[in-house]
């Protein structure tokens, strides 16, 4: 049976964007404590929550959380990125301590004590239900969870964005888990809802009326209704009065403020000010908290609310004693560290770091900024030019490590291909790092380049690839050290089948960053797609030496070995890829095709089953599964699988070919005819002349 090359190796993908526990000894049995529900809503601006801004918000369910507890009016994320922010929430540490600074190139260290690990030692059942790929278990936040449910699709239908699943699906899964809890032990449930993140694509009911011109707001309203389902279940099970409920966001969304379309580039309040609502059993009415707090304070504060001592590793403040203080005394003011390092890590632009302290906000860039948040919360008047910045720099320096700024390492950059994004794609350890930065490196002066970069990827998403390529070339002309632009240029060429220019673009990028494992990987993948298997193997092996934990390197190596009939090295490469990630259906699909070639049909069947379990819409896996079942004599199973392949993708040429040929062979020539015709229409000039003549002969026989 025939397998399409383009369907069995990973094509370029764009995504949007820019140890031992050291806590207290575990008790002998389950703790008689209340349960904990933490809801994190990705990319949720505080002013889209009615509690914070009644003019704009429409979040009656989220508001319920703070109606019997606390509304924190000045809650701040340390960083405007998903993985680093959640790491702060669940370790009680700022990024300078937990070491996760971006969505790509970093992983939560095993020696860090997470909230789930901490609660497990007190007898809690623990479960997490995740809405999108940036929090995939491979990045380390699954530590301590009995269940870590991440059943989103392998790829986003919007190719430049993260793979995600709708809030309804996440909540459905969470409610199913709650239904299995009997109440004889406390539980910790984390629900992550990704919907307000771009692309703004709410269900139809949330795209009309007031949301017709504000699809972001529609996403928030839809997410709010799903939050309501969780809260209703707590009341139905009579758990509301013995469950602490926390709702916050990992970061906000700029929506054009300061020239930033989304988030990740700057550290302004549009993306760092987050909602924080806490329901505490026994509290009547809303207590509004006006002192500044950060994500790092959540872990120890939850410990205080549950009456449990937290691990000694936690650095944030326990705010619980101050929330009910009769005199209303605030906790001791402590500086809040902030950063936005994606552009530094990925583009060699100046790093954005700063502090919020005693009502002032200092951002240390080549063009420094200072804002009085009491008078200027939207940061419109920069006081830095007429201020002494020495004390602010001294405060900031206390947070920074001796080497000042981080960089990703080969050991942690596990999924560079999947984490392509608008500004998030890691440059990796091979990116030449500047030691000093000028005002020309300040992101404020490069925001137009940033928008050009985003526009290029959006054009490619809309099928206007040639325009996108031209725009990316302009970006490279303006910033020749912007490795992420070269990387995405290579992927664009690969996506339109122009492997020649993909190879040339990768080579040009490597001249700018000779040690970049990501560009080396891209070059190897392009060579394999062009059919230069030996060159591809050599290049990918070099990439593996620099970036051994990138599963795509091993996946493409396996494919190249398979195509050159070196089945054992191919098998070893695919198995290496699967040790790095067991959640990629394309690798299982490739492994299935290898097993077909090795005539290990039962193994092939199992590999294709696994691919389909991970991605039920993967037409190539149905095609391979059909071939495996047919080889084992199960024609009806094969027939049904080919039908499913075509239901998943009506234009999947290989399923038309295989089904047409097999129907013809079985004498069902009239049924075969439309499949063979469609195969000719889809493949056209790509079909070898001899094969074309054979198909034409079959069609004449069928007529």
XYZ file of C-alpha atoms in Angstrom:
703
model
C 0.000 0.000 0.000
C 1.131 3.527 -0.754
C 1.865 6.099 1.921
C 2.087 9.799 1.169
C 5.457 11.339 2.054
C 3.824 14.656 2.905
C 1.451 12.968 5.309
C 3.971 10.856 7.163
C 6.653 13.321 8.164
C 6.059 16.387 10.178
C 5.533 19.492 8.135
C 6.437 22.920 9.455
C 4.088 24.231 12.093
C 3.473 27.805 13.211
C 1.930 28.694 16.479
C 0.897 32.097 17.787
C 2.691 33.824 19.926
C 5.718 35.883 20.711
C 13.472 15.567 43.914
C 12.770 15.202 47.457
C 10.199 17.359 49.190
C 11.703 19.698 51.708
C 8.394 20.528 53.293
C 6.909 19.102 56.496
C 6.607 15.393 57.083
C 3.503 13.830 55.586
C 0.800 12.857 58.095
C -0.144 9.229 58.544
C -3.549 9.484 56.898
C -5.613 11.867 54.754
C -5.812 15.312 56.242
C -9.204 16.529 57.402
C -8.877 19.634 55.268
C -11.012 21.468 52.783
C -10.625 20.840 49.083
C -9.061 23.252 46.593
C -10.166 24.335 43.117
C -7.743 26.504 41.135
C -9.004 27.909 37.828
C -6.472 29.625 35.576
C -7.914 31.462 32.595
C -5.262 32.065 29.978
C -4.806 35.616 28.667
C -7.600 37.130 30.794
C -7.421 40.888 31.332
C -8.607 41.985 34.757
C -10.755 44.741 33.256
C -12.795 42.150 31.336
C -14.003 40.750 34.665
C -17.078 42.622 35.906
C -15.761 42.807 39.461
C -12.898 44.953 38.167
C -14.711 46.958 35.477
C -18.537 46.769 35.346
C -18.564 48.788 32.111
C -16.657 46.194 30.125
C -16.948 42.856 31.904
C -19.710 40.279 31.599
C -18.539 37.585 33.985
C -21.354 36.859 36.422
C -19.951 33.424 37.288
C -16.360 34.476 37.926
C -17.738 37.309 40.045
C -19.467 34.745 42.302
C -16.066 33.562 43.510
C -15.205 36.921 45.030
C -18.679 37.496 46.479
C -17.845 35.219 49.409
C -14.166 35.940 49.732
C -11.556 38.273 48.348
C -10.988 40.407 45.277
C -7.347 41.384 44.841
C -7.354 44.667 42.951
C -3.599 44.836 42.344
C -2.528 41.291 41.473
C 0.416 40.954 39.098
C 1.954 38.198 37.032
C 5.735 38.108 37.011
C 5.780 37.521 33.253
C 3.321 37.658 30.324
C 3.867 34.030 29.262
C 1.894 30.876 30.012
C 4.447 28.332 31.246
C 6.572 30.701 33.376
C 3.482 32.227 35.006
C 1.936 28.884 35.884
C 5.281 27.760 37.261
C 5.233 30.756 39.624
C 1.648 30.000 40.652
C 2.386 26.370 41.475
C 5.846 26.734 43.049
C 5.506 30.053 44.893
C 8.646 31.341 43.186
C 9.434 34.181 40.757
C 11.108 33.220 37.458
C 14.511 34.194 38.812
C 14.185 31.315 41.294
C 12.299 28.637 39.356
C 14.284 29.284 36.172
C 11.448 29.052 33.617
C 11.491 32.179 31.451
C 9.704 31.273 28.222
C 7.284 28.791 26.686
C 10.082 27.242 24.637
C 13.434 26.004 25.811
C 12.547 25.557 29.478
C 11.140 22.855 31.739
C 10.064 22.890 35.377
C 12.891 21.274 37.324
C 12.186 18.002 39.094
C 13.690 19.283 42.348
C 11.095 22.053 42.680
C 8.181 21.304 45.017
C 4.886 21.903 43.224
C 1.537 22.588 44.837
C 0.292 19.162 43.741
C 3.277 17.370 45.291
C 2.787 19.311 48.509
C -0.927 18.493 48.797
C -0.427 14.840 47.906
C 1.606 14.356 51.068
C -1.460 15.504 53.014
C -3.672 12.888 51.400
C -5.226 14.992 48.652
C -6.405 13.489 45.398
C -4.887 15.657 42.665
C -5.996 16.275 39.093
C -5.317 18.818 36.356
C -7.294 19.427 33.169
C -5.307 21.398 30.630
C -6.594 23.523 27.778
C -3.549 23.920 25.531
C -0.094 22.738 24.587
C 2.119 25.270 26.455
C 1.277 23.371 29.663
C 1.825 19.918 28.181
C 3.128 17.439 30.757
C 6.485 17.311 28.990
C 7.229 20.764 30.420
C 7.211 19.525 34.003
C 4.080 20.899 35.689
C 2.492 17.439 35.883
C 4.645 16.687 38.945
C 2.408 15.497 41.781
C -0.831 15.089 39.827
C -2.626 11.730 39.898
C -4.386 12.779 36.692
C -2.966 15.227 34.145
C -5.541 15.383 31.371
C -4.366 17.121 28.180
C -6.601 15.711 25.464
C -6.257 18.569 22.997
C -5.614 17.948 19.303
C -2.091 17.266 18.116
C -2.217 20.360 15.920
C -4.235 23.543 15.950
C -6.594 24.031 12.989
C -5.196 27.578 13.025
C -1.655 26.621 12.080
C 0.129 29.575 13.663
C -1.437 29.031 17.075
C -1.091 26.583 19.934
C -3.090 23.363 19.864
C -5.949 23.760 22.315
C -9.365 22.435 23.284
C -12.473 24.406 24.064
C -13.332 25.265 27.648
C -16.451 23.117 27.421
C -14.347 20.016 26.718
C -11.945 20.833 29.555
C -14.799 21.360 32.011
C -16.572 18.195 30.823
C -13.470 16.186 31.695
C -13.036 17.955 35.035
C -16.677 17.343 35.977
C -16.307 13.666 35.116
C -13.361 13.476 37.515
C -15.293 15.321 40.228
C -18.157 12.866 39.818
C -15.791 10.080 40.870
C -14.804 11.850 44.093
C -16.707 10.466 47.067
C -15.887 13.136 49.617
C -13.952 10.802 51.908
C -10.686 12.602 51.135
C -9.887 16.175 50.132
C -9.008 16.939 46.548
C -7.050 19.515 44.579
C -8.390 20.251 41.109
C -6.678 22.590 38.636
C -8.652 23.623 35.555
C -6.849 25.555 32.816
C -9.025 27.354 30.231
C -7.219 28.690 27.174
C -10.024 30.255 25.143
C -9.265 34.006 25.520
C -5.846 33.403 23.940
C -5.623 34.346 20.281
C -7.136 33.263 17.900
C -10.331 34.859 19.172
C -12.826 32.288 17.942
C -15.764 31.994 20.364
C -18.827 29.833 19.639
C -21.543 31.415 17.502
C -23.661 32.511 20.464
C -20.777 34.668 21.695
C -20.068 36.390 18.374
C -23.196 38.543 18.171
C -24.551 41.626 19.907
C -21.985 43.348 22.084
C -19.360 40.766 21.105
C -19.678 41.156 17.334
C -16.894 43.750 17.358
C -15.080 42.288 20.363
C -14.397 38.602 19.813
C -11.897 38.604 22.672
C -14.743 39.668 24.948
C -16.876 36.916 23.448
C -14.217 34.378 24.372
C -14.188 35.698 27.940
C -17.994 35.509 28.187
C -17.984 31.941 26.857
C -15.255 30.952 29.301
C -17.225 32.523 32.137
C -20.216 30.306 31.395
C -17.967 27.252 31.572
C -16.587 28.445 34.915
C -20.201 28.623 36.044
C -20.640 24.911 35.357
C -17.784 24.113 37.740
C -19.154 26.340 40.480
C -22.661 24.917 40.063
C -21.295 21.397 40.522
C -19.639 22.384 43.790
C -22.947 23.714 45.067
C -24.861 20.673 43.810
C -22.467 18.348 45.641
C -22.613 20.623 48.719
C -18.881 21.168 48.501
C -18.991 24.947 48.109
C -18.758 25.527 51.851
C -15.702 23.295 52.253
C -13.719 24.201 49.156
C -11.297 27.067 48.638
C -11.769 28.366 45.081
C -9.120 30.489 43.361
C -9.458 32.079 39.927
C -6.661 33.989 38.259
C -5.022 34.506 34.868
C -1.504 33.680 33.818
C -1.306 37.082 32.111
C -3.465 39.597 30.277
C -3.649 40.803 26.668
C -2.485 44.135 25.257
C -5.161 44.498 22.563
C -3.011 47.186 20.935
C -1.938 49.098 24.048
C 1.632 50.403 23.726
C 1.582 49.126 20.144
C 1.555 45.461 21.192
C -1.156 43.345 19.530
C -1.231 40.510 22.065
C 1.321 39.703 24.801
C 4.854 38.541 25.442
C 6.888 41.505 24.174
C 6.449 44.096 26.932
C 5.897 44.119 30.696
C 3.143 46.718 30.907
C 0.061 46.311 33.073
C -2.102 45.393 30.093
C -0.419 41.992 30.238
C 0.849 41.781 33.848
C -2.189 42.992 35.808
C -4.365 39.907 36.342
C -7.640 39.129 38.089
C -7.363 37.236 41.365
C -10.586 36.111 43.033
C -10.698 33.806 46.062
C -13.725 32.117 47.644
C -13.097 31.190 51.271
C -15.678 29.081 53.113
C -17.204 31.025 55.978
C -16.564 34.481 54.534
C -19.659 36.581 53.951
C -19.536 39.307 51.329
C -16.619 40.676 49.342
C -13.364 41.868 50.870
C -11.430 44.022 48.415
C -7.660 43.820 48.845
C -5.818 46.893 47.610
C -2.176 46.035 48.345
C -0.039 44.668 45.489
C 0.337 40.880 45.343
C 1.971 38.522 42.877
C 1.596 34.994 41.556
C 4.345 33.901 43.959
C 2.081 34.773 46.885
C -0.634 32.326 45.834
C 0.990 29.067 46.991
C 1.772 30.202 50.563
C -1.576 31.996 50.854
C -3.438 28.827 49.844
C -1.422 27.030 52.508
C -2.627 29.581 55.029
C -6.254 29.238 53.926
C -6.072 25.433 54.193
C -4.167 25.550 57.475
C -1.172 23.684 56.083
C 2.505 24.673 56.350
C 4.119 25.061 52.948
C 7.511 23.765 51.790
C 10.538 25.788 52.779
C 11.326 26.347 49.107
C 8.351 28.690 48.706
C 9.415 32.324 48.547
C 6.092 34.165 48.289
C 4.128 35.652 51.179
C 1.311 33.992 53.140
C -1.368 36.676 52.936
C -4.050 34.690 54.784
C -3.429 36.224 58.246
C -3.866 39.731 56.836
C -7.075 39.044 54.939
C -9.142 38.952 58.145
C -7.039 41.293 60.264
C -9.464 43.410 62.352
C -7.277 46.484 61.969
C -6.933 45.913 58.229
C -3.151 45.961 58.456
C -1.425 45.102 55.173
C 1.522 42.724 54.999
C 5.009 44.125 54.778
C 5.513 45.585 51.316
C 7.918 43.583 49.186
C 9.099 44.321 45.641
C 7.541 42.298 42.829
C 9.947 41.169 40.129
C 8.697 41.373 36.513
C 10.145 40.324 33.171
C 9.377 39.780 29.486
C 12.314 37.847 28.060
C 10.888 36.120 24.992
C 12.333 38.696 22.591
C 15.717 38.532 24.331
C 15.804 34.751 24.190
C 14.440 34.412 20.661
C 15.464 37.553 18.811
C 18.514 38.991 20.573
C 16.579 42.111 21.509
C 17.201 43.881 24.784
C 15.821 42.061 27.838
C 12.837 43.568 29.647
C 13.163 43.256 33.437
C 11.889 45.386 36.272
C 10.239 45.726 39.673
C 7.004 47.003 41.164
C 7.730 48.559 44.547
C 5.804 50.948 46.802
C 3.489 52.155 44.090
C 6.209 52.663 41.494
C 7.072 50.482 38.512
C 10.567 50.440 37.053
C 11.377 48.755 33.724
C 15.098 48.440 33.026
C 15.730 48.556 29.272
C 18.153 50.648 27.184
C 15.420 53.282 27.275
C 14.406 52.908 30.956
C 10.883 53.531 32.202
C 9.422 54.563 35.546
C 5.708 54.909 36.292
C 3.689 56.040 39.289
C 1.009 53.338 39.374
C -1.098 55.267 41.878
C -1.634 58.064 39.363
C -0.809 56.392 36.049
C -1.840 52.730 36.103
C -1.949 52.570 32.296
C 1.690 53.726 32.123
C 1.350 56.714 29.836
C 3.848 59.100 31.479
C 7.435 57.898 31.750
C 9.101 59.538 34.756
C 12.530 57.967 34.165
C 14.152 60.871 32.265
C 13.783 63.154 35.292
C 14.238 60.591 38.090
C 17.130 59.026 39.970
C 16.905 55.356 38.990
C 19.726 54.132 41.237
C 17.501 52.821 44.079
C 15.242 51.008 41.620
C 18.193 49.373 39.894
C 19.538 48.311 43.281
C 16.197 46.698 44.152
C 16.070 44.917 40.805
C 19.635 43.654 41.087
C 18.715 41.753 44.248
C 16.515 39.476 42.117
C 18.959 38.821 39.308
C 21.467 36.007 39.330
C 25.186 36.754 38.880
C 25.017 35.855 35.190
C 22.118 38.297 34.990
C 19.934 36.670 32.362
C 18.975 33.103 31.440
C 19.343 31.161 28.263
C 17.715 27.901 27.223
C 19.783 24.739 27.117
C 19.710 21.599 24.968
C 18.509 19.617 27.972
C 15.326 21.653 28.231
C 14.443 22.678 24.667
C 12.386 19.559 23.978
C 9.793 20.633 21.464
C 11.073 23.502 19.380
C 9.071 22.562 16.286
C 5.744 22.466 18.125
C 6.475 25.707 19.976
C 6.887 27.901 16.898
C 4.996 31.033 17.740
C 4.725 34.706 17.154
C 7.750 35.624 19.188
C 7.917 32.476 21.318
C 10.131 30.274 19.136
C 13.284 29.655 21.095
C 16.547 30.660 19.543
C 18.274 27.992 21.596
C 21.797 27.835 22.923
C 23.273 28.437 19.476
C 21.924 31.975 19.244
C 24.870 34.398 19.545
C 24.129 36.534 22.612
C 24.864 40.213 22.820
C 26.562 41.368 25.986
C 25.485 44.990 25.682
C 22.382 46.578 24.215
C 21.750 49.988 22.721
C 18.488 51.910 22.371
C 18.188 50.396 18.891
C 17.829 46.995 20.598
C 15.030 48.195 22.877
C 11.732 46.410 22.055
C 9.983 49.788 22.136
C 11.919 50.760 19.010
C 11.379 47.355 17.425
C 7.642 47.068 17.895
C 7.102 47.722 14.181
C 9.435 44.826 13.335
C 7.434 42.744 15.815
C 4.188 43.641 14.052
C 5.731 42.864 10.653
C 6.769 39.468 11.966
C 3.273 38.746 13.273
C 1.710 39.979 10.050
C 3.915 37.661 8.013
C 2.757 34.628 9.933
C -0.866 35.737 9.757
C -0.571 36.157 5.977
C 0.808 32.638 5.738
C -2.102 31.378 7.836
C -4.515 32.941 5.332
C -2.792 31.255 2.409
C -0.941 34.349 1.192
C 2.420 32.677 1.586
C 4.384 34.585 -1.043
C 3.430 37.902 0.566
C 4.347 36.447 3.939
C 7.739 35.332 2.669
C 8.456 38.772 1.207
C 7.530 40.393 4.521
C 9.773 38.037 6.494
C 12.646 38.888 4.175
C 12.101 42.553 5.084
C 12.204 41.622 8.768
C 15.529 39.852 8.242
C 16.882 42.884 6.389
C 16.064 45.032 9.427
C 17.358 42.516 12.006
C 19.838 40.077 10.492
C 20.428 38.421 13.862
C 16.739 37.510 14.304
C 17.072 33.739 14.117
C 13.364 33.137 14.664
C 12.662 34.989 11.401
C 15.001 32.682 9.483
C 13.430 29.667 11.167
C 9.911 30.642 10.199
C 11.031 31.574 6.692
C 12.341 28.025 6.295
C 9.045 26.613 7.540
C 7.037 28.805 5.169
C 9.026 27.554 2.205
C 8.599 23.983 3.420
C 4.866 24.440 3.819
C 4.435 25.530 0.199
C 6.681 22.730 -1.044
C 9.592 24.963 -2.032
C 12.305 22.834 -0.466
C 15.049 24.438 -2.561
C 14.477 27.875 -1.047
C 13.863 26.309 2.363
C 17.356 24.841 2.217
C 18.847 28.157 1.075
C 17.049 30.068 3.855
C 18.266 27.607 6.488
C 21.820 27.932 5.210
C 21.569 31.740 5.332
C 20.281 31.534 8.889
C 23.152 29.293 9.888
C 25.591 31.882 8.579
C 24.006 34.331 11.045
C 23.905 31.772 13.885
C 26.266 28.889 13.033
C 25.641 27.011 16.275
C 21.830 27.154 16.218
C 20.508 23.604 16.702
C 17.052 24.744 15.640
C 18.199 26.006 12.247
C 20.338 22.908 11.810
C 17.275 20.790 12.539
C 15.233 22.804 10.038
C 17.914 22.328 7.394
C 17.961 18.585 8.000
C 14.183 18.351 7.786
C 14.118 20.354 4.545
C 16.800 18.111 3.035
C 14.760 15.023 3.915
C 11.602 16.533 2.432
C 13.552 17.321 -0.748
C 14.645 13.695 -0.984
C 18.299 14.320 -0.109
C 18.199 11.587 2.475
C 21.935 11.103 3.011
C 22.569 14.842 3.404
C 19.540 15.031 5.665
C 20.794 12.195 7.841
C 24.216 13.824 8.231
C 22.677 17.181 9.112
C 20.139 15.746 11.528
C 22.817 13.750 13.309
C 24.731 17.006 13.823
C 21.536 18.600 15.139
C 21.031 15.660 17.501
C 24.505 16.199 18.941
C 23.507 19.765 19.852
C 19.824 19.224 20.637
C 19.369 15.588 21.639
C 16.003 16.258 23.277
C 14.211 17.566 20.183
C 11.897 14.695 19.136
C 11.512 16.104 15.634
C 15.200 15.487 14.928
C 14.728 11.805 15.747
C 11.401 11.622 13.907
C 12.950 12.916 10.687
C 16.012 10.735 11.152
C 13.706 7.757 11.452
C 11.864 8.749 8.302
C 15.093 9.196 6.330
C 16.425 5.835 7.494
C 13.094 4.210 6.588
C 13.135 5.690 3.086
C 16.664 4.344 2.569
C 15.657 0.841 3.777
C 17.683 1.014 6.988
C 14.886 -0.318 9.133
C 16.717 -0.970 12.399
C 18.224 2.558 12.685
C 14.795 3.916 11.712
C 13.150 1.928 14.495
C 15.712 3.144 17.030
C 15.205 6.769 15.938
C 11.406 6.591 16.211
C 11.682 4.938 19.619
C 14.058 7.696 20.731
C 11.515 10.301 19.603
C 8.756 8.550 21.539
C 10.855 8.479 24.700
C 10.957 12.267 24.460
C 7.227 12.624 23.829
C 4.565 9.943 23.864
C 1.844 12.358 22.806
C 2.688 12.966 19.140
C 0.467 11.029 16.717
C 2.712 11.748 13.728
C 5.589 9.814 15.245
C 3.329 6.837 15.918
C 2.051 7.120 12.350
C 5.589 7.047 10.982
C 6.411 4.086 13.217
C 3.365 2.282 11.845
C 4.554 2.822 8.292
C 7.960 1.429 9.221
C 6.342 -1.676 10.695
C 4.371 -2.123 7.458
C 7.643 -2.136 5.541
C 9.052 -4.665 8.016
C 5.907 -6.803 7.571
C 5.237 -6.543 11.308
C 1.547 -5.973 10.684
C 0.265 -6.437 14.231
C 2.819 -3.911 15.506
C 1.845 -1.559 12.682
C -1.803 -1.860 13.661
C -1.013 -0.961 17.272
C 1.071 2.045 16.233
C -1.721 3.376 14.014
C -4.257 2.777 16.791
C -2.119 4.889 19.111
C -1.861 7.653 16.506
C -5.646 7.691 16.125
C -6.161 7.669 19.864
C -4.092 10.849 20.034
C -5.615 12.429 16.922
C -8.907 10.863 15.740
C -8.836 13.098 12.665
C -5.485 11.932 11.265
C -6.351 10.594 7.808
C -2.872 9.181 7.213
C -3.217 6.948 10.268
C -6.543 5.544 9.028
C -4.845 4.848 5.701
C -1.990 3.006 7.393
C -4.344 1.148 9.720
C -6.316 -0.022 6.687
C -3.135 -1.361 5.099
C -2.222 -3.204 8.304
C -5.666 -4.784 8.625
C -5.751 -5.758 4.952
C -2.360 -7.445 5.292
C -3.875 -9.527 8.104
C -6.832 -10.536 5.938
C -9.401 -8.174 7.458
C -10.849 -6.571 4.311
C -13.962 -5.151 5.959
C -11.885 -3.439 8.650
C -9.613 -2.033 5.965
C -12.574 -0.799 3.918
C -14.092 0.980 6.935
C -10.734 2.546 7.820
C -10.304 3.959 4.321
C -13.806 5.395 4.528
C -12.869 7.058 7.815
C -9.696 8.433 6.234
C -11.767 10.101 3.529
C -14.317 11.346 6.047
C -11.457 12.989 7.951
C -9.906 14.396 4.759
C -11.937 14.031 1.532
C -8.883 15.104 -0.471
C -6.457 12.606 1.017
C -5.079 11.175 -2.222
C -3.462 8.029 -0.836
C -6.729 6.776 0.642
C -8.449 7.320 -2.721
C -5.662 5.423 -4.473
C -5.489 2.500 -2.065
C -9.242 2.085 -1.786
C -9.716 2.452 -5.538
C -7.043 -0.116 -6.389
C -8.314 -2.629 -3.830
C -11.941 -2.247 -4.958
C -10.820 -2.739 -8.556
C -8.822 -5.819 -7.591
C -11.913 -7.270 -5.914
C -14.027 -6.751 -9.011
C -15.948 -3.758 -7.661
C -14.832 -1.638 -10.575
C -17.672 0.875 -10.608
C -17.054 1.662 -6.933
C -13.346 1.973 -7.644
C -13.822 4.434 -10.486
C -14.560 7.684 -8.541
C -11.635 7.060 -6.175
C -9.175 6.535 -9.029
C -10.473 9.618 -10.850
C -10.136 11.703 -7.710
C -6.592 10.443 -7.193
C -5.659 11.605 -10.696
C -7.257 14.995 -10.040
C -5.405 15.460 -6.767
C -1.971 14.217 -7.796
C -1.896 15.366 -11.425
C 1.602 15.775 -12.830
C 3.162 14.253 -9.704
C 2.144 10.764 -10.855
C 4.848 8.853 -12.787
C 3.928 8.182 -16.409
C 3.834 4.383 -16.066
C 1.565 4.562 -13.037
C -0.669 7.044 -14.824
C -1.090 4.611 -17.739
C -2.034 1.774 -15.368
C -4.709 3.880 -13.685
C -6.082 4.981 -17.051
C -6.313 1.310 -18.048
C -8.245 0.507 -14.859
C -10.650 3.347 -15.599
C -11.221 2.088 -19.137
C -11.936 -1.381 -17.760
C -14.326 0.103 -15.206
C -16.258 1.968 -17.894
